PDB file of C-alpha atoms and ligand atoms in Angstrom:
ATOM      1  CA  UNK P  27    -153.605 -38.496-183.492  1.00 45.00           C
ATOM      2  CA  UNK P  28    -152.741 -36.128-186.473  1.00 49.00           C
ATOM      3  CA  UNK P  29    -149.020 -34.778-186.248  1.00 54.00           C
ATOM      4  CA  UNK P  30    -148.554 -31.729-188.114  1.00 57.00           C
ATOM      5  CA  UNK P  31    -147.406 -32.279-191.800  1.00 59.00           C
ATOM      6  CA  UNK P  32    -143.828 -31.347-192.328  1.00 57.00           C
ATOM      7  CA  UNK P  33    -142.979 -29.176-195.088  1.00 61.00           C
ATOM      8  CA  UNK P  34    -140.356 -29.744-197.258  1.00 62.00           C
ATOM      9  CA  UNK P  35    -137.507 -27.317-196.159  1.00 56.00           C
ATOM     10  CA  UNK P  36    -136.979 -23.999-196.945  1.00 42.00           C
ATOM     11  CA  UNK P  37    -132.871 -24.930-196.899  1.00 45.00           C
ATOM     12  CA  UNK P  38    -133.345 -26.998-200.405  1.00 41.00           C
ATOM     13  CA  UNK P  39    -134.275 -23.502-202.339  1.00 38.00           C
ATOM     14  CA  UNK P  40    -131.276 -21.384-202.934  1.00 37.00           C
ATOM     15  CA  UNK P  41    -130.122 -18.364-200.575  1.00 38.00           C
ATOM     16  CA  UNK P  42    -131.901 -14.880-202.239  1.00 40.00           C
ATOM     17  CA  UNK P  43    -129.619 -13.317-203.981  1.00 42.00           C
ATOM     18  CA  UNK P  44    -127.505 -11.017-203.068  1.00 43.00           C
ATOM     19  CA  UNK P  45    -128.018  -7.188-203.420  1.00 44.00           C
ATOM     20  CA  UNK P  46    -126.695  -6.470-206.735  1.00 46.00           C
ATOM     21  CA  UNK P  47    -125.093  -2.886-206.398  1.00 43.00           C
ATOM     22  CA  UNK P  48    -126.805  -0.044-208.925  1.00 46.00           C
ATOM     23  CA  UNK P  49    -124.241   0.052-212.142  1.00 46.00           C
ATOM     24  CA  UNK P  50    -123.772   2.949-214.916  1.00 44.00           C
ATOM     25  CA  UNK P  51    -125.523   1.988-217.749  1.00 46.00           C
ATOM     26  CA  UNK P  52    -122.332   1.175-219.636  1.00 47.00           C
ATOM     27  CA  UNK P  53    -121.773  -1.882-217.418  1.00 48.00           C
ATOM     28  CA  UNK P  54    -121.714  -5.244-219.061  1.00 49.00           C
ATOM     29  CA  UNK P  55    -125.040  -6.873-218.786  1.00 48.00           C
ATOM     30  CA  UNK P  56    -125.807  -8.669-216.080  1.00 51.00           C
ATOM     31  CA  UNK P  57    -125.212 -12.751-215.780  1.00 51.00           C
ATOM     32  CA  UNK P  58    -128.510 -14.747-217.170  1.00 49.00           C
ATOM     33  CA  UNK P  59    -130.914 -14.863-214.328  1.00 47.00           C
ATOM     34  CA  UNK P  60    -130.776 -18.819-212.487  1.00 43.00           C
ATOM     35  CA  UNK P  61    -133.395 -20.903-213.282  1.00 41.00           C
ATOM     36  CA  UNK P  62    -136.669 -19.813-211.292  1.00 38.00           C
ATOM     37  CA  UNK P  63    -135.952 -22.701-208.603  1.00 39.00           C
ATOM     38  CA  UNK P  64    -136.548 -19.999-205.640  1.00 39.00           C
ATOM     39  CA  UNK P  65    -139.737 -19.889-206.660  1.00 39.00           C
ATOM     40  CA  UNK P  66    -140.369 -23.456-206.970  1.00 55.00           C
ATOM     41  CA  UNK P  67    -143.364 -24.878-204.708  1.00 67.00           C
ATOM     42  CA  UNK P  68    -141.860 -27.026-201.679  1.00 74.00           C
ATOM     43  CA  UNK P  69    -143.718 -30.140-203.812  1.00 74.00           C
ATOM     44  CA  UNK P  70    -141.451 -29.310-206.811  1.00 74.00           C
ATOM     45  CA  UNK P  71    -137.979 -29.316-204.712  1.00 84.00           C
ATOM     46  CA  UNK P  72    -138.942 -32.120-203.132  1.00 90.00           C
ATOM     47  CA  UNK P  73    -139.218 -34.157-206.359  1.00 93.00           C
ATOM     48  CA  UNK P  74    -135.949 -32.896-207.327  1.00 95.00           C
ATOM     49  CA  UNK P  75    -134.228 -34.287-204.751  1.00 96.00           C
ATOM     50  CA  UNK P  76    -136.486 -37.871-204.950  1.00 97.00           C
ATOM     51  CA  UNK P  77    -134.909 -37.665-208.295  1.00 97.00           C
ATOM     52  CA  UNK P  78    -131.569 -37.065-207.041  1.00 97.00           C
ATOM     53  CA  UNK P  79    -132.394 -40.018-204.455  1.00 98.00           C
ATOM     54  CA  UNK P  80    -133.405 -42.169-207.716  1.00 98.00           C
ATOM     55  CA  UNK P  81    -130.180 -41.351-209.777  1.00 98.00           C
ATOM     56  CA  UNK P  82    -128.029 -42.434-206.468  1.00 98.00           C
ATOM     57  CA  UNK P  83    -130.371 -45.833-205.860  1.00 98.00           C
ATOM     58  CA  UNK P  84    -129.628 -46.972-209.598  1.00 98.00           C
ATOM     59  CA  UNK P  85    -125.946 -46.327-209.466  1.00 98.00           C
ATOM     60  CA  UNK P  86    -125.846 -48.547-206.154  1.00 98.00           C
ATOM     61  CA  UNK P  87    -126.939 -50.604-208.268  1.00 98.00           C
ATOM     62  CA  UNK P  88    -130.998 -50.920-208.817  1.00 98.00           C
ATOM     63  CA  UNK P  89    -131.659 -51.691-211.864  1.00 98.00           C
ATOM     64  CA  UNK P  90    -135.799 -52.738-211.782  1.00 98.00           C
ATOM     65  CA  UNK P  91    -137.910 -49.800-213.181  1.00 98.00           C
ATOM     66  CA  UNK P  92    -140.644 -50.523-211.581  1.00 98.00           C
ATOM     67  CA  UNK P  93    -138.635 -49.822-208.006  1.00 98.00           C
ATOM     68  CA  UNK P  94    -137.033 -47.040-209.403  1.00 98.00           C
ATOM     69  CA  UNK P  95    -140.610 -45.666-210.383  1.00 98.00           C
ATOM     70  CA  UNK P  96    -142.265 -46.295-206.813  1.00 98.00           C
ATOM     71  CA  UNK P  97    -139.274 -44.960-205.118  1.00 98.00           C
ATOM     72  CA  UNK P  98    -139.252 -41.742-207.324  1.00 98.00           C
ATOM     73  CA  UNK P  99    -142.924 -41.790-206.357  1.00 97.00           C
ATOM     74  CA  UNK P 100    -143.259 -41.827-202.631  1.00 97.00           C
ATOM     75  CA  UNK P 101    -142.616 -38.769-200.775  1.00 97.00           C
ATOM     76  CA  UNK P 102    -140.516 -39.856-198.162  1.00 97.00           C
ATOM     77  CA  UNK P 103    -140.199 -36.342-196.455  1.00 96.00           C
ATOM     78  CA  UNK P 104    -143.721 -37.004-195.340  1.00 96.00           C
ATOM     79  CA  UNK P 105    -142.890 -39.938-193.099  1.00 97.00           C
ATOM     80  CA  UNK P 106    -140.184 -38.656-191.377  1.00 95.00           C
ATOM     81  CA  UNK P 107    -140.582 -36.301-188.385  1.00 93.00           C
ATOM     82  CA  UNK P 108    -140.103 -32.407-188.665  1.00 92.00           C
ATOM     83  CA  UNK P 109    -137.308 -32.144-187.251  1.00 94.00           C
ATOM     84  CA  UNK P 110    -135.551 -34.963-189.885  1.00 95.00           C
ATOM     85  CA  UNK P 111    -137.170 -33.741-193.125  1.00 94.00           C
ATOM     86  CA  UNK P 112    -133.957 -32.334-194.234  1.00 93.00           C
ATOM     87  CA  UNK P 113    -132.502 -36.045-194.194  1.00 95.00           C
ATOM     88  CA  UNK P 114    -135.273 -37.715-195.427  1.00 96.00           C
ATOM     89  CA  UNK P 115    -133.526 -38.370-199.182  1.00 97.00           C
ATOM     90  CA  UNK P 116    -130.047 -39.170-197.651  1.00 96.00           C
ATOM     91  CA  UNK P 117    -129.550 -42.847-197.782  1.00 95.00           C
ATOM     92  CA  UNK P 118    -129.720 -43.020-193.931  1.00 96.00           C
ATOM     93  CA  UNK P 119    -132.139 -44.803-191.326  1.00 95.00           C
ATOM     94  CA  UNK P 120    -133.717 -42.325-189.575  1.00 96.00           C
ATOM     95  CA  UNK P 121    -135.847 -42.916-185.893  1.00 96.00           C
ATOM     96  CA  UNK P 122    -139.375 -42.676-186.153  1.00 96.00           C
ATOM     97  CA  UNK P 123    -140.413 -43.169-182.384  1.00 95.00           C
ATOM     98  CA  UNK P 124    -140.828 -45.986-180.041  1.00 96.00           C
ATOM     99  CA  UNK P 125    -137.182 -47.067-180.650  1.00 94.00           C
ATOM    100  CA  UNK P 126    -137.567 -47.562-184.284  1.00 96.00           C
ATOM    101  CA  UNK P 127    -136.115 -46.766-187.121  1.00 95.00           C
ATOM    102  CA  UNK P 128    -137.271 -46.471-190.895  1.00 95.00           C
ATOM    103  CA  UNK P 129    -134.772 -48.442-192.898  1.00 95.00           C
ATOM    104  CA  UNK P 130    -132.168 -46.798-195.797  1.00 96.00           C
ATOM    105  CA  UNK P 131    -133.979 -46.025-198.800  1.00 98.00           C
ATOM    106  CA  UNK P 132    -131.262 -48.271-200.457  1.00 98.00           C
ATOM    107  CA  UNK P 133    -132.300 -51.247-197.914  1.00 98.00           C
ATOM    108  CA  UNK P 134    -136.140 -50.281-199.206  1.00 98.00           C
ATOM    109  CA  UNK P 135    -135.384 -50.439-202.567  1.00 98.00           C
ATOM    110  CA  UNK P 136    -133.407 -53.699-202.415  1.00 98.00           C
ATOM    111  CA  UNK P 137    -135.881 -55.852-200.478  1.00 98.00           C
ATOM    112  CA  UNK P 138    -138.569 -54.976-203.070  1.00 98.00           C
ATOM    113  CA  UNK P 139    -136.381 -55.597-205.917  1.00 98.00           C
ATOM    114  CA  UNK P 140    -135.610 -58.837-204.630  1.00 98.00           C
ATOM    115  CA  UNK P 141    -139.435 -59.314-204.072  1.00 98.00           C
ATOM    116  CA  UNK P 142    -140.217 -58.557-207.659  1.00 98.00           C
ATOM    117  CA  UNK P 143    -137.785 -61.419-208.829  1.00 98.00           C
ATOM    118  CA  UNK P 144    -140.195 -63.840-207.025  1.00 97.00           C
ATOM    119  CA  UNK P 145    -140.514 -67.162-209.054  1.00 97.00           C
ATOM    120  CA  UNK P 146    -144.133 -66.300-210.518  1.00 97.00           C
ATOM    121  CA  UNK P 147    -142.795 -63.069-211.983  1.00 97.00           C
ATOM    122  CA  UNK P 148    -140.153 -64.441-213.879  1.00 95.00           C
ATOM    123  CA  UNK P 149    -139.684 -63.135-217.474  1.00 95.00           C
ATOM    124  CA  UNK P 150    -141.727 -60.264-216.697  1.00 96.00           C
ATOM    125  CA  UNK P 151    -140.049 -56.994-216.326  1.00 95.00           C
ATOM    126  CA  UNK P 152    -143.190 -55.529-216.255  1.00 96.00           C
ATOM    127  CA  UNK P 153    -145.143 -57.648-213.943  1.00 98.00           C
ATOM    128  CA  UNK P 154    -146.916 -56.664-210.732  1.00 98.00           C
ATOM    129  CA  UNK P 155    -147.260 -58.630-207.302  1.00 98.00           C
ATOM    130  CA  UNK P 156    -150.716 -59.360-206.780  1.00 98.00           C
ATOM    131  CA  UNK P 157    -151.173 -59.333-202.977  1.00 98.00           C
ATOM    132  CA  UNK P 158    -148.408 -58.715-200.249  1.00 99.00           C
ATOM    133  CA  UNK P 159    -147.581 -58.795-196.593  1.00 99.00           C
ATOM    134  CA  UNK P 160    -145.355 -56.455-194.696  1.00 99.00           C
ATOM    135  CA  UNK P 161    -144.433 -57.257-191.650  1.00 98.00           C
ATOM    136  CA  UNK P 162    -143.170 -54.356-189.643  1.00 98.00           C
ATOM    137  CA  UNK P 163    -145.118 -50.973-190.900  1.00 98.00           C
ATOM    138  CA  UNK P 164    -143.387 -48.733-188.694  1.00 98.00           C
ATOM    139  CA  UNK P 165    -144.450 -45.286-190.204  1.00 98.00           C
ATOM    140  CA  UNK P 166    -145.626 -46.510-192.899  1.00 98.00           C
ATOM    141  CA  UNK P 167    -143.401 -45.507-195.721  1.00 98.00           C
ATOM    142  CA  UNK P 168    -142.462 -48.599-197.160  1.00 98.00           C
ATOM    143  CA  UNK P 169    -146.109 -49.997-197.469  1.00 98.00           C
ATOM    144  CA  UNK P 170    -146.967 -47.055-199.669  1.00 98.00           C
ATOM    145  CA  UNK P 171    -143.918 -47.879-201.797  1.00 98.00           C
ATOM    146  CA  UNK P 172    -145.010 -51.411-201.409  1.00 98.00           C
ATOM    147  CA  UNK P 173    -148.216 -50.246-203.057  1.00 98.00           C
ATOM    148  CA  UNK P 174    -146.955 -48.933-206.088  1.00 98.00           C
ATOM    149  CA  UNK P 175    -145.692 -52.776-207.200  1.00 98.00           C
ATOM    150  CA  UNK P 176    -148.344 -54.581-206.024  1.00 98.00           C
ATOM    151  CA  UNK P 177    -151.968 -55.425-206.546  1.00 98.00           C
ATOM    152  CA  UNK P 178    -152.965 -55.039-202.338  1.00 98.00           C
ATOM    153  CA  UNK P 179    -150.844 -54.351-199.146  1.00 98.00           C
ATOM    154  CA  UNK P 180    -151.316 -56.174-196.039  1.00 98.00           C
ATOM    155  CA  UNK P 181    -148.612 -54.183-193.204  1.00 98.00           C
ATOM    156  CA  UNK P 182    -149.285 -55.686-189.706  1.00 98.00           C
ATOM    157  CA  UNK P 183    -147.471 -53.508-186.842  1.00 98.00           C
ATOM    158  CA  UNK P 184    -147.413 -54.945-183.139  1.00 98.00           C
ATOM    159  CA  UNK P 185    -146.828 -50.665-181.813  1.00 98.00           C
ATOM    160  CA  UNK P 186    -150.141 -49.282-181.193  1.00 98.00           C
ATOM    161  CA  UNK P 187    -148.200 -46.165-181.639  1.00 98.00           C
ATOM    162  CA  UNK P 188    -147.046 -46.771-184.912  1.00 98.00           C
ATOM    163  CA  UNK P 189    -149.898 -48.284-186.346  1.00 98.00           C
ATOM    164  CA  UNK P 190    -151.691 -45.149-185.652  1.00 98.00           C
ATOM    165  CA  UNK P 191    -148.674 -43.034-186.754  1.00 98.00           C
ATOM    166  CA  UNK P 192    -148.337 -44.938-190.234  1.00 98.00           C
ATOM    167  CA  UNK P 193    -152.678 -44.194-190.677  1.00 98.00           C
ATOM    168  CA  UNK P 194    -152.205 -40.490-190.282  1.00 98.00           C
ATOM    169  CA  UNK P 195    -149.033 -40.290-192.266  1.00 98.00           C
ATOM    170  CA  UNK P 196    -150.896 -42.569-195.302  1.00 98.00           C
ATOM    171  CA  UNK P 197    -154.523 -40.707-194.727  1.00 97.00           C
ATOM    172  CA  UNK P 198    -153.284 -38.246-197.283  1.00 96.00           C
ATOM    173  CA  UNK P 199    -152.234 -40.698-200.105  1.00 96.00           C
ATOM    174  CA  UNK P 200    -155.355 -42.220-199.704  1.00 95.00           C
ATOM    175  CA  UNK P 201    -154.052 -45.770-200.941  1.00 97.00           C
ATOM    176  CA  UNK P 202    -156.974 -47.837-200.969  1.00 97.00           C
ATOM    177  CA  UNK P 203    -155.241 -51.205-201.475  1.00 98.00           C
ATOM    178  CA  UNK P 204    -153.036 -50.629-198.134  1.00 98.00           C
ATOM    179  CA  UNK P 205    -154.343 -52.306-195.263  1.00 98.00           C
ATOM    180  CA  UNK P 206    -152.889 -51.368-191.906  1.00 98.00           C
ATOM    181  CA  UNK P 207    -153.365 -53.960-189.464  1.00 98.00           C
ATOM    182  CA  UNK P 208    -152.449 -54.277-185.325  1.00 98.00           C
ATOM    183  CA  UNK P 209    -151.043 -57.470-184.707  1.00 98.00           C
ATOM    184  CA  UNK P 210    -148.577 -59.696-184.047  1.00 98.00           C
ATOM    185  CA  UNK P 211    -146.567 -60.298-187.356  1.00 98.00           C
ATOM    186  CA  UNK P 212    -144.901 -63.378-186.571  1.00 98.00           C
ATOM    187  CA  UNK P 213    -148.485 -65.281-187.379  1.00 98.00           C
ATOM    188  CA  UNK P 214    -148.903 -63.165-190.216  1.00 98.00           C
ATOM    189  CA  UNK P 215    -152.305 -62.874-191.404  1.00 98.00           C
ATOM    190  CA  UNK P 216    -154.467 -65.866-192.440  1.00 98.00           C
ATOM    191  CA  UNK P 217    -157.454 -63.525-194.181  1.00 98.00           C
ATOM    192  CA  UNK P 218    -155.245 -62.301-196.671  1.00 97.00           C
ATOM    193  CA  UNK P 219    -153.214 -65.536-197.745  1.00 98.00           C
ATOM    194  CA  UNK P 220    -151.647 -66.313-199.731  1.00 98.00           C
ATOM    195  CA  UNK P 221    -149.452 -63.646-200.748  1.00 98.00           C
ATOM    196  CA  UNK P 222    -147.616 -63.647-203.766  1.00 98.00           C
ATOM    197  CA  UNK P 223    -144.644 -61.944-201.677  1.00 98.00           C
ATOM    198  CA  UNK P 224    -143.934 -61.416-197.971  1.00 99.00           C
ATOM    199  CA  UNK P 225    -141.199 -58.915-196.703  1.00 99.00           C
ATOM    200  CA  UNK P 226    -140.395 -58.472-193.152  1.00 98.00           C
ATOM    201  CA  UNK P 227    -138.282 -54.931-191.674  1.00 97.00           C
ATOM    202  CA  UNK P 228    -137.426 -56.808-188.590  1.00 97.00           C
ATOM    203  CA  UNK P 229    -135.462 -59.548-188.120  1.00 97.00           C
ATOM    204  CA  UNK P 230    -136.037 -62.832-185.825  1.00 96.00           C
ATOM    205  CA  UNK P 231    -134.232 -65.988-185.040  1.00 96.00           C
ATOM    206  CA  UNK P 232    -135.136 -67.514-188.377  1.00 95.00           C
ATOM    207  CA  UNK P 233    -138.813 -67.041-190.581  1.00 98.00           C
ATOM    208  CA  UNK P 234    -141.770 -67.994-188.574  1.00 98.00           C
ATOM    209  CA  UNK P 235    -143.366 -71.070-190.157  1.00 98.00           C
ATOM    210  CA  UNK P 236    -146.850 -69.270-190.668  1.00 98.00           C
ATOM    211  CA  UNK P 237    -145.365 -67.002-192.995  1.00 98.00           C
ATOM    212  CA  UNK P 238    -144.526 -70.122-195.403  1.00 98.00           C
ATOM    213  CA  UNK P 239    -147.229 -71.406-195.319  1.00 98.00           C
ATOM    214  CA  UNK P 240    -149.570 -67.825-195.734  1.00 98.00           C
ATOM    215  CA  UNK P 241    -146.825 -67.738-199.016  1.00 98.00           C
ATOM    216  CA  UNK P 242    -148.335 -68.599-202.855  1.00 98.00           C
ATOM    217  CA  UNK P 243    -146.921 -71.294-205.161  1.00 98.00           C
ATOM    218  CA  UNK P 244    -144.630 -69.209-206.916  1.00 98.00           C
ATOM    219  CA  UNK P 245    -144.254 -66.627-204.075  1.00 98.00           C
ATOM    220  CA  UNK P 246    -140.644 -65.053-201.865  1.00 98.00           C
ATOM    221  CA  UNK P 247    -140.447 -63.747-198.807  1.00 99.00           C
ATOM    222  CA  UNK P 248    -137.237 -61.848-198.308  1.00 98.00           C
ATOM    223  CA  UNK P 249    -136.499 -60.883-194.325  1.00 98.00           C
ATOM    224  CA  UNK P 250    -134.173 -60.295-191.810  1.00 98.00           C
ATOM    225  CA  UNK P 251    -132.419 -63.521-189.628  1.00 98.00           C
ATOM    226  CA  UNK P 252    -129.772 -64.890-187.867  1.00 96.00           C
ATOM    227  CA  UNK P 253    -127.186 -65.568-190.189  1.00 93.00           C
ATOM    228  CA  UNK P 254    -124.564 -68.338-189.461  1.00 88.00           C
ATOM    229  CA  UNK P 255    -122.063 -66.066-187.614  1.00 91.00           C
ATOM    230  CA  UNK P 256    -124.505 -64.826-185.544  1.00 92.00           C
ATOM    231  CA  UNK P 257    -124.919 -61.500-187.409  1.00 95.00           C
ATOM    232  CA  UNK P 258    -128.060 -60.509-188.903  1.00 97.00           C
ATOM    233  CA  UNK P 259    -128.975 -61.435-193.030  1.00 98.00           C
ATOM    234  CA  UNK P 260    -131.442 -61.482-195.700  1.00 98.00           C
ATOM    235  CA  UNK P 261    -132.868 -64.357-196.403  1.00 98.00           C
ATOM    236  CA  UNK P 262    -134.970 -65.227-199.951  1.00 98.00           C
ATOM    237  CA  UNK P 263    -137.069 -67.839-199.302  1.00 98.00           C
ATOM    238  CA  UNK P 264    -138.815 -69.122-202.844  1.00 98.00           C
ATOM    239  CA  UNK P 265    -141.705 -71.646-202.811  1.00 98.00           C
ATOM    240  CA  UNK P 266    -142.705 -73.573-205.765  1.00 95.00           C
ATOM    241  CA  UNK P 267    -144.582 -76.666-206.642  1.00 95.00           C
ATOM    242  CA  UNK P 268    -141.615 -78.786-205.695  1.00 96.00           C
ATOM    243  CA  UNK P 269    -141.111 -77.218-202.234  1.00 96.00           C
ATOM    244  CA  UNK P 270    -139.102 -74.382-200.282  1.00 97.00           C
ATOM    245  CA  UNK P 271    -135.539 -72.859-201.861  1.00 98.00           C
ATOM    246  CA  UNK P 272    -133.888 -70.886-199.551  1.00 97.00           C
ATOM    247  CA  UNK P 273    -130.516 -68.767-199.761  1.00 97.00           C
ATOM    248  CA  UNK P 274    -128.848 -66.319-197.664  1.00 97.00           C
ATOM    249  CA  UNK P 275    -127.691 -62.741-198.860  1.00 97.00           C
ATOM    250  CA  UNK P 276    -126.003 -59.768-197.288  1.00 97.00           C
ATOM    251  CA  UNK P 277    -125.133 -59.010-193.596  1.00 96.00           C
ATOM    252  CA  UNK P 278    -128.262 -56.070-192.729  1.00 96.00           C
ATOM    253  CA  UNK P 279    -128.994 -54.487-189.683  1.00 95.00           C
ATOM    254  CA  UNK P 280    -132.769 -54.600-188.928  1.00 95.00           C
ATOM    255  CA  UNK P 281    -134.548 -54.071-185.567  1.00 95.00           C
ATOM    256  CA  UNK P 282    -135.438 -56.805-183.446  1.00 96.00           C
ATOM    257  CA  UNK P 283    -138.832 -58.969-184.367  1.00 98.00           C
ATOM    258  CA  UNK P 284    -140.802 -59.024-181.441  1.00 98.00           C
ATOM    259  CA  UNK P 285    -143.780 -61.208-180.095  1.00 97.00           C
ATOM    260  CA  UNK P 286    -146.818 -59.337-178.574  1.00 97.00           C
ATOM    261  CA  UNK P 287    -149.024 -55.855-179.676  1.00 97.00           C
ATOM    262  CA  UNK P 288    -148.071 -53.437-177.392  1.00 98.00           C
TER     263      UNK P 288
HETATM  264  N1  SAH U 320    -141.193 -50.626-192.947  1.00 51.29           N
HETATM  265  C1  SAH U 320    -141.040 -49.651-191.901  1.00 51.29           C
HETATM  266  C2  SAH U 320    -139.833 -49.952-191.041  1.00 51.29           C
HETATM  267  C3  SAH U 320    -140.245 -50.103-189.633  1.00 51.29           C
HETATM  268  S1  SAH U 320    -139.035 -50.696-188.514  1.00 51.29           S
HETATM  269  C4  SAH U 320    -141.057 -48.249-192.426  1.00 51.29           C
HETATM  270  O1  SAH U 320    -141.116 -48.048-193.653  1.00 51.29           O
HETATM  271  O2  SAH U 320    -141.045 -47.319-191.605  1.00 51.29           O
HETATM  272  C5  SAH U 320    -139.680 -52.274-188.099  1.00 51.29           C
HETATM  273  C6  SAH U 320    -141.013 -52.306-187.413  1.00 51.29           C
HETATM  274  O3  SAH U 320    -141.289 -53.667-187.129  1.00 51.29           O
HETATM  275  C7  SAH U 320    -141.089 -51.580-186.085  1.00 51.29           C
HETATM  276  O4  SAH U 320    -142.069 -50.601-186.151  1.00 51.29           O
HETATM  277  C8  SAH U 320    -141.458 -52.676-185.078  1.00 51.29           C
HETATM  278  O5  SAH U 320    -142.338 -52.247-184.061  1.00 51.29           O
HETATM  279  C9  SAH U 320    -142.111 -53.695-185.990  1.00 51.29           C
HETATM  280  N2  SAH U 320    -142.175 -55.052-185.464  1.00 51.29           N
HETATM  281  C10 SAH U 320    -141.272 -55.748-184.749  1.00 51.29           C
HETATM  282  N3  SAH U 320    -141.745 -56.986-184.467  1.00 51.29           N
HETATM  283  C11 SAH U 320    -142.999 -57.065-185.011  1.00 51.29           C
HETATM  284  C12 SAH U 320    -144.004 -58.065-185.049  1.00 51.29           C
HETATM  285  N4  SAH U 320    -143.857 -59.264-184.458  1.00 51.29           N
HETATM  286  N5  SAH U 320    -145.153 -57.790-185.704  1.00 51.29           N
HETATM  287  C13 SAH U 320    -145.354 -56.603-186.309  1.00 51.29           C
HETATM  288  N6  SAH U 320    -144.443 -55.614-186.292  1.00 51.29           N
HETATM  289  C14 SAH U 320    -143.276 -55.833-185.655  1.00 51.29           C
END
């Protein structure tokens, strides 16, 4: 099923101008005109305010470039539905259908900056993941992100719904190296292992054991879990050749991980 595309909104251009009243020809001369941003194509305002999105990210506190880059990148207006476009750069989860929600662009840009400090990458700023799993693809947005760091993109979603819903919205990026997959995430997925990073938008009792061991030498997965106080955090879990590290980070709020394709 194809939804209609939004369009970026007409609200982000400036109100026309008012009528300016005819003046003698002795009047002062009028104010220099505004920049020309009324007649900017939606696809121009929308990368202004990406920009504006970027400039808030890094003063949260995001320092990698190369997340900066993908989230300047990624036109997150196009994942959102019609009726949200005018939020879609506020650093707010927004529903997507089915009861779910795509996560804060600061939550986005977080998890993957955490990804990119896997152990293999150390000491290079620079470096991209070679292949990755999400688990969770929801509409889709953060896989293309995902794909902007990374070498390939494996996103398994257990909605029909939203599986179908993240294909249309990506058909028009045509990302080759994202591969949309139906499944249950919680076994991850074998044919693509093993993944130099795993990153999971919903949160479970603790990291399924399949995930681990789908994970490279030298490979993180950062996800959702119980915490110790029953809340929900991030956890990193690092593997090298010694064996699994694992540390817990900030309290998040993720939806449910679920068993089953439905
Ligand atoms: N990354 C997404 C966020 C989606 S929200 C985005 O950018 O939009 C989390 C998603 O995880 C939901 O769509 C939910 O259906 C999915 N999910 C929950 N449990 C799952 C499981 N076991 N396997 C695959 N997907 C799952």
């Amino acid at each position: 099923m194809t939804r209609p595309r939004p369009t970026f909104p007409v609200r982000l251009t400036p109100a026309s101008p008012a009528p300016v009243p005819a003046r003698p020809a002795a009047a002062k001369p009028p104010m220099p005109a505004r920049p020309a941003v009324v007649s900017a194509t939606p696809a121009m305002a929308s990368e202004a305010v990406r920009a504006r999105m970027v400039q808030k990210l890094a003063a949260q506190g995001i320092a990698d470039a190369r997340v900066l880059r993908a989230m300047g990148a990624v036109e997150r207006h196009r994942f959102v539905d019609s009726a949200l476009v005018n939020q879609a750069y506020e650093d707010t989860s927004l529903p997507i259908g089915l009861g779910q929600t795509i996560s804060k662009p600061n939550v986005v840009a977080r998890m993957i900056e955490l990804l990119l400090g896997a152990p293999a990458l150390a000491g290079q700023p620079q470096g991209r993941l070679g292949r990755v799993m999400e688990i969770g693809t929801g509409c889709g947005y953060q896989a293309a992100v995902l794909s902007h760091v990374a070498g390939e993109v494996y996103s398994i979603e257990r909605l029909r719904g939203l599986h179908e819903r993240a294909r249309a919205n990506l058909r028009p990026f045509r990302l080759a190296t994202v591969h949309l997959l139906l499944g249950d995430g919680r076994l991850g997925y074998a044919k693509g292992a093993p993944y130099a990073a795993i990153i999971a938008a919903a949160g479970g009792e603790d990291v399924p054991a399949e995930w681990i061991e789908q994970l490279a030498v030298g490979g993180r997965i950062v996800a959702p879990t119980v915490s110790p106080n029953g809340g929900q955090a991030l956890v990193i879990i690092d593997k090298n050749v010694r064996g699994i590290q694992r540390r817990m980070l900030e309290a998040v709020h993720f939806v449910p991980l679920k068993s089953g394709i439905a």
